[in-house]
């Protein structure tokens, strides 16, 4: 249903994002990537930009473009430092790239960022161990 809108709404970043999300949910990550990239290039408000960067990074990981995925997700972390989901997807990409210690480091730091009550007493030692994994 969205494909006809591709031509009539080619300059609408929200339509491009929706097409990308739809293709992605259908398991067509490779096809979704250009729509995510187009949506980003057309400009999106922060909330949609965050989602688009996360989905683009994830799709790139799924099609084994790991370095590009890391680049996108790292820039998303820089732009949205408190978004735990982006950090988790970055950790998955690190893991897929064979960067196992870095992946655990990223996940521990994401948990520490959330700082749930059950973690607070162990935060310092967890940070120490996370640094050892890099």
mmCIF file of C-alpha atoms in Angstrom:
data_model
loop_
_atom_site.group_PDB
_atom_site.id
_atom_site.type_symbol
_atom_site.label_atom_id
_atom_site.label_comp_id
_atom_site.label_asym_id
_atom_site.label_seq_id
_atom_site.Cartn_x
_atom_site.Cartn_y
_atom_site.Cartn_z
ATOM 1 C CA UNK A 1 0.000 0.000 0.000
ATOM 2 C CA UNK A 2 2.847 2.394 0.717
ATOM 3 C CA UNK A 3 4.791 1.834 -2.510
ATOM 4 C CA UNK A 4 2.515 4.090 -4.647
ATOM 5 C CA UNK A 5 3.238 6.865 -2.149
ATOM 6 C CA UNK A 6 6.935 6.456 -2.864
ATOM 7 C CA UNK A 7 6.571 8.490 -6.051
ATOM 8 C CA UNK A 8 3.921 11.000 -4.999
ATOM 9 C CA UNK A 9 5.537 11.591 -1.594
ATOM 10 C CA UNK A 10 9.194 11.211 -2.570
ATOM 11 C CA UNK A 11 10.139 14.298 -0.550
ATOM 12 C CA UNK A 12 8.217 13.250 2.545
ATOM 13 C CA UNK A 13 10.627 11.773 5.093
ATOM 14 C CA UNK A 14 7.786 10.231 7.109
ATOM 15 C CA UNK A 15 6.561 8.223 4.110
ATOM 16 C CA UNK A 16 10.128 7.091 3.380
ATOM 17 C CA UNK A 17 10.496 6.014 7.008
ATOM 18 C CA UNK A 18 7.200 4.107 6.966
ATOM 19 C CA UNK A 19 8.166 2.270 3.783
ATOM 20 C CA UNK A 20 11.506 1.357 5.366
ATOM 21 C CA UNK A 21 9.853 0.151 8.565
ATOM 22 C CA UNK A 22 7.349 -1.915 6.612
ATOM 23 C CA UNK A 23 10.015 -3.571 4.472
ATOM 24 C CA UNK A 24 12.139 -4.167 7.557
ATOM 25 C CA UNK A 25 9.253 -5.857 9.387
ATOM 26 C CA UNK A 26 8.785 -8.102 6.354
ATOM 27 C CA UNK A 27 12.391 -9.282 6.658
ATOM 28 C CA UNK A 28 13.517 -7.204 3.668
ATOM 29 C CA UNK A 29 16.249 -5.275 5.459
ATOM 30 C CA UNK A 30 18.346 -4.767 2.316
ATOM 31 C CA UNK A 31 15.362 -3.110 0.616
ATOM 32 C CA UNK A 32 14.606 -0.990 3.697
ATOM 33 C CA UNK A 33 18.066 0.580 3.933
ATOM 34 C CA UNK A 34 17.680 3.114 1.071
ATOM 35 C CA UNK A 35 14.359 4.301 2.530
ATOM 36 C CA UNK A 36 15.920 4.885 5.937
ATOM 37 C CA UNK A 37 18.796 6.754 4.313
ATOM 38 C CA UNK A 38 16.414 8.863 2.243
ATOM 39 C CA UNK A 39 14.270 9.692 5.280
ATOM 40 C CA UNK A 40 17.377 10.844 7.154
ATOM 41 C CA UNK A 41 18.604 12.940 4.252
ATOM 42 C CA UNK A 42 15.212 14.659 3.964
ATOM 43 C CA UNK A 43 15.242 15.588 7.648
ATOM 44 C CA UNK A 44 13.247 14.203 10.544
ATOM 45 C CA UNK A 45 12.324 15.463 13.997
ATOM 46 C CA UNK A 46 14.503 14.059 16.792
ATOM 47 C CA UNK A 47 12.180 11.210 17.827
ATOM 48 C CA UNK A 48 11.805 9.845 14.300
ATOM 49 C CA UNK A 49 15.479 10.470 13.547
ATOM 50 C CA UNK A 50 16.416 8.372 16.574
ATOM 51 C CA UNK A 51 14.176 5.492 15.442
ATOM 52 C CA UNK A 52 15.477 5.727 11.885
ATOM 53 C CA UNK A 53 19.124 5.624 12.940
ATOM 54 C CA UNK A 54 18.460 2.618 15.178
ATOM 55 C CA UNK A 55 16.574 0.763 12.428
ATOM 56 C CA UNK A 56 19.169 1.636 9.789
ATOM 57 C CA UNK A 57 21.983 0.412 12.031
ATOM 58 C CA UNK A 58 20.097 -2.780 12.798
ATOM 59 C CA UNK A 59 19.296 -3.448 9.138
ATOM 60 C CA UNK A 60 22.925 -2.868 8.174
ATOM 61 C CA UNK A 61 23.942 -5.392 10.827
ATOM 62 C CA UNK A 62 21.444 -7.923 9.505
ATOM 63 C CA UNK A 63 22.874 -7.664 5.985
ATOM 64 C CA UNK A 64 26.408 -7.969 7.421
ATOM 65 C CA UNK A 65 27.525 -4.400 6.687
ATOM 66 C CA UNK A 66 29.015 -4.345 10.165
ATOM 67 C CA UNK A 67 31.407 -1.408 9.886
ATOM 68 C CA UNK A 68 28.707 0.808 8.411
ATOM 69 C CA UNK A 69 26.298 -0.381 11.103
ATOM 70 C CA UNK A 70 28.803 0.503 13.839
ATOM 71 C CA UNK A 71 29.383 3.914 12.280
ATOM 72 C CA UNK A 72 25.638 4.704 12.146
ATOM 73 C CA UNK A 73 24.911 3.405 15.636
ATOM 74 C CA UNK A 74 27.950 5.145 17.169
ATOM 75 C CA UNK A 75 26.828 8.454 15.688
ATOM 76 C CA UNK A 76 23.325 7.743 17.016
ATOM 77 C CA UNK A 77 24.763 7.181 20.507
ATOM 78 C CA UNK A 78 26.599 10.501 20.223
ATOM 79 C CA UNK A 79 23.381 12.218 19.193
ATOM 80 C CA UNK A 80 21.083 10.372 21.633
ATOM 81 C CA UNK A 81 23.372 9.386 24.529
ATOM 82 C CA UNK A 82 20.570 8.328 26.884
ATOM 83 C CA UNK A 83 18.810 5.976 24.457
ATOM 84 C CA UNK A 84 19.418 2.482 25.807
ATOM 85 C CA UNK A 85 17.995 0.737 22.734
ATOM 86 C CA UNK A 86 20.598 2.253 20.437
ATOM 87 C CA UNK A 87 23.336 1.112 22.794
ATOM 88 C CA UNK A 88 21.914 -2.416 22.784
ATOM 89 C CA UNK A 89 21.847 -2.551 18.990
ATOM 90 C CA UNK A 90 25.396 -1.190 18.917
ATOM 91 C CA UNK A 91 26.420 -4.003 21.286
ATOM 92 C CA UNK A 92 24.783 -6.549 18.966
ATOM 93 C CA UNK A 93 26.758 -5.160 16.041
ATOM 94 C CA UNK A 94 29.959 -5.301 18.062
ATOM 95 C CA UNK A 95 29.198 -8.923 18.936
ATOM 96 C CA UNK A 96 28.481 -9.768 15.291
ATOM 97 C CA UNK A 97 31.843 -8.200 14.392
ATOM 98 C CA UNK A 98 33.597 -10.505 16.876
ATOM 99 C CA UNK A 99 34.179 -7.694 19.378
ATOM 100 C CA UNK A 100 32.892 -9.706 22.318
ATOM 101 C CA UNK A 101 34.555 -7.777 25.141
ATOM 102 C CA UNK A 102 33.532 -4.431 23.658
ATOM 103 C CA UNK A 103 29.986 -5.726 23.286
ATOM 104 C CA UNK A 104 29.730 -6.627 26.969
ATOM 105 C CA UNK A 105 31.355 -3.297 27.837
ATOM 106 C CA UNK A 106 28.671 -1.459 25.855
ATOM 107 C CA UNK A 107 25.877 -3.444 27.543
ATOM 108 C CA UNK A 108 27.250 -2.886 31.046
ATOM 109 C CA UNK A 109 27.495 0.838 30.368
ATOM 110 C CA UNK A 110 23.907 0.833 29.085
ATOM 111 C CA UNK A 111 22.781 -0.831 32.309
ATOM 112 C CA UNK A 112 24.774 1.655 34.370
ATOM 113 C CA UNK A 113 23.184 4.491 32.427
ATOM 114 C CA UNK A 114 19.771 3.220 33.481
ATOM 115 C CA UNK A 115 21.152 2.776 36.992
ATOM 116 C CA UNK A 116 18.381 0.628 38.443
ATOM 117 C CA UNK A 117 18.369 0.301 42.224
ATOM 118 C CA UNK A 118 19.630 -3.282 42.136
ATOM 119 C CA UNK A 119 22.760 -2.179 40.243
ATOM 120 C CA UNK A 120 23.702 0.936 42.216
ATOM 121 C CA UNK A 121 25.650 -0.879 44.961
ATOM 122 C CA UNK A 122 27.776 -2.561 42.289
ATOM 123 C CA UNK A 123 28.135 0.333 39.858
ATOM 124 C CA UNK A 124 31.775 1.088 40.603
ATOM 125 C CA UNK A 125 32.967 -2.489 40.307
ATOM 126 C CA UNK A 126 30.867 -3.063 37.179
ATOM 127 C CA UNK A 127 32.428 0.004 35.587
ATOM 128 C CA UNK A 128 35.873 -1.301 36.516
ATOM 129 C CA UNK A 129 35.186 -4.687 34.932
ATOM 130 C CA UNK A 130 33.627 -3.077 31.864
ATOM 131 C CA UNK A 131 36.784 -1.040 31.315
ATOM 132 C CA UNK A 132 38.873 -4.223 31.533
ATOM 133 C CA UNK A 133 36.905 -5.696 28.629
ATOM 134 C CA UNK A 134 37.829 -2.980 26.149
#
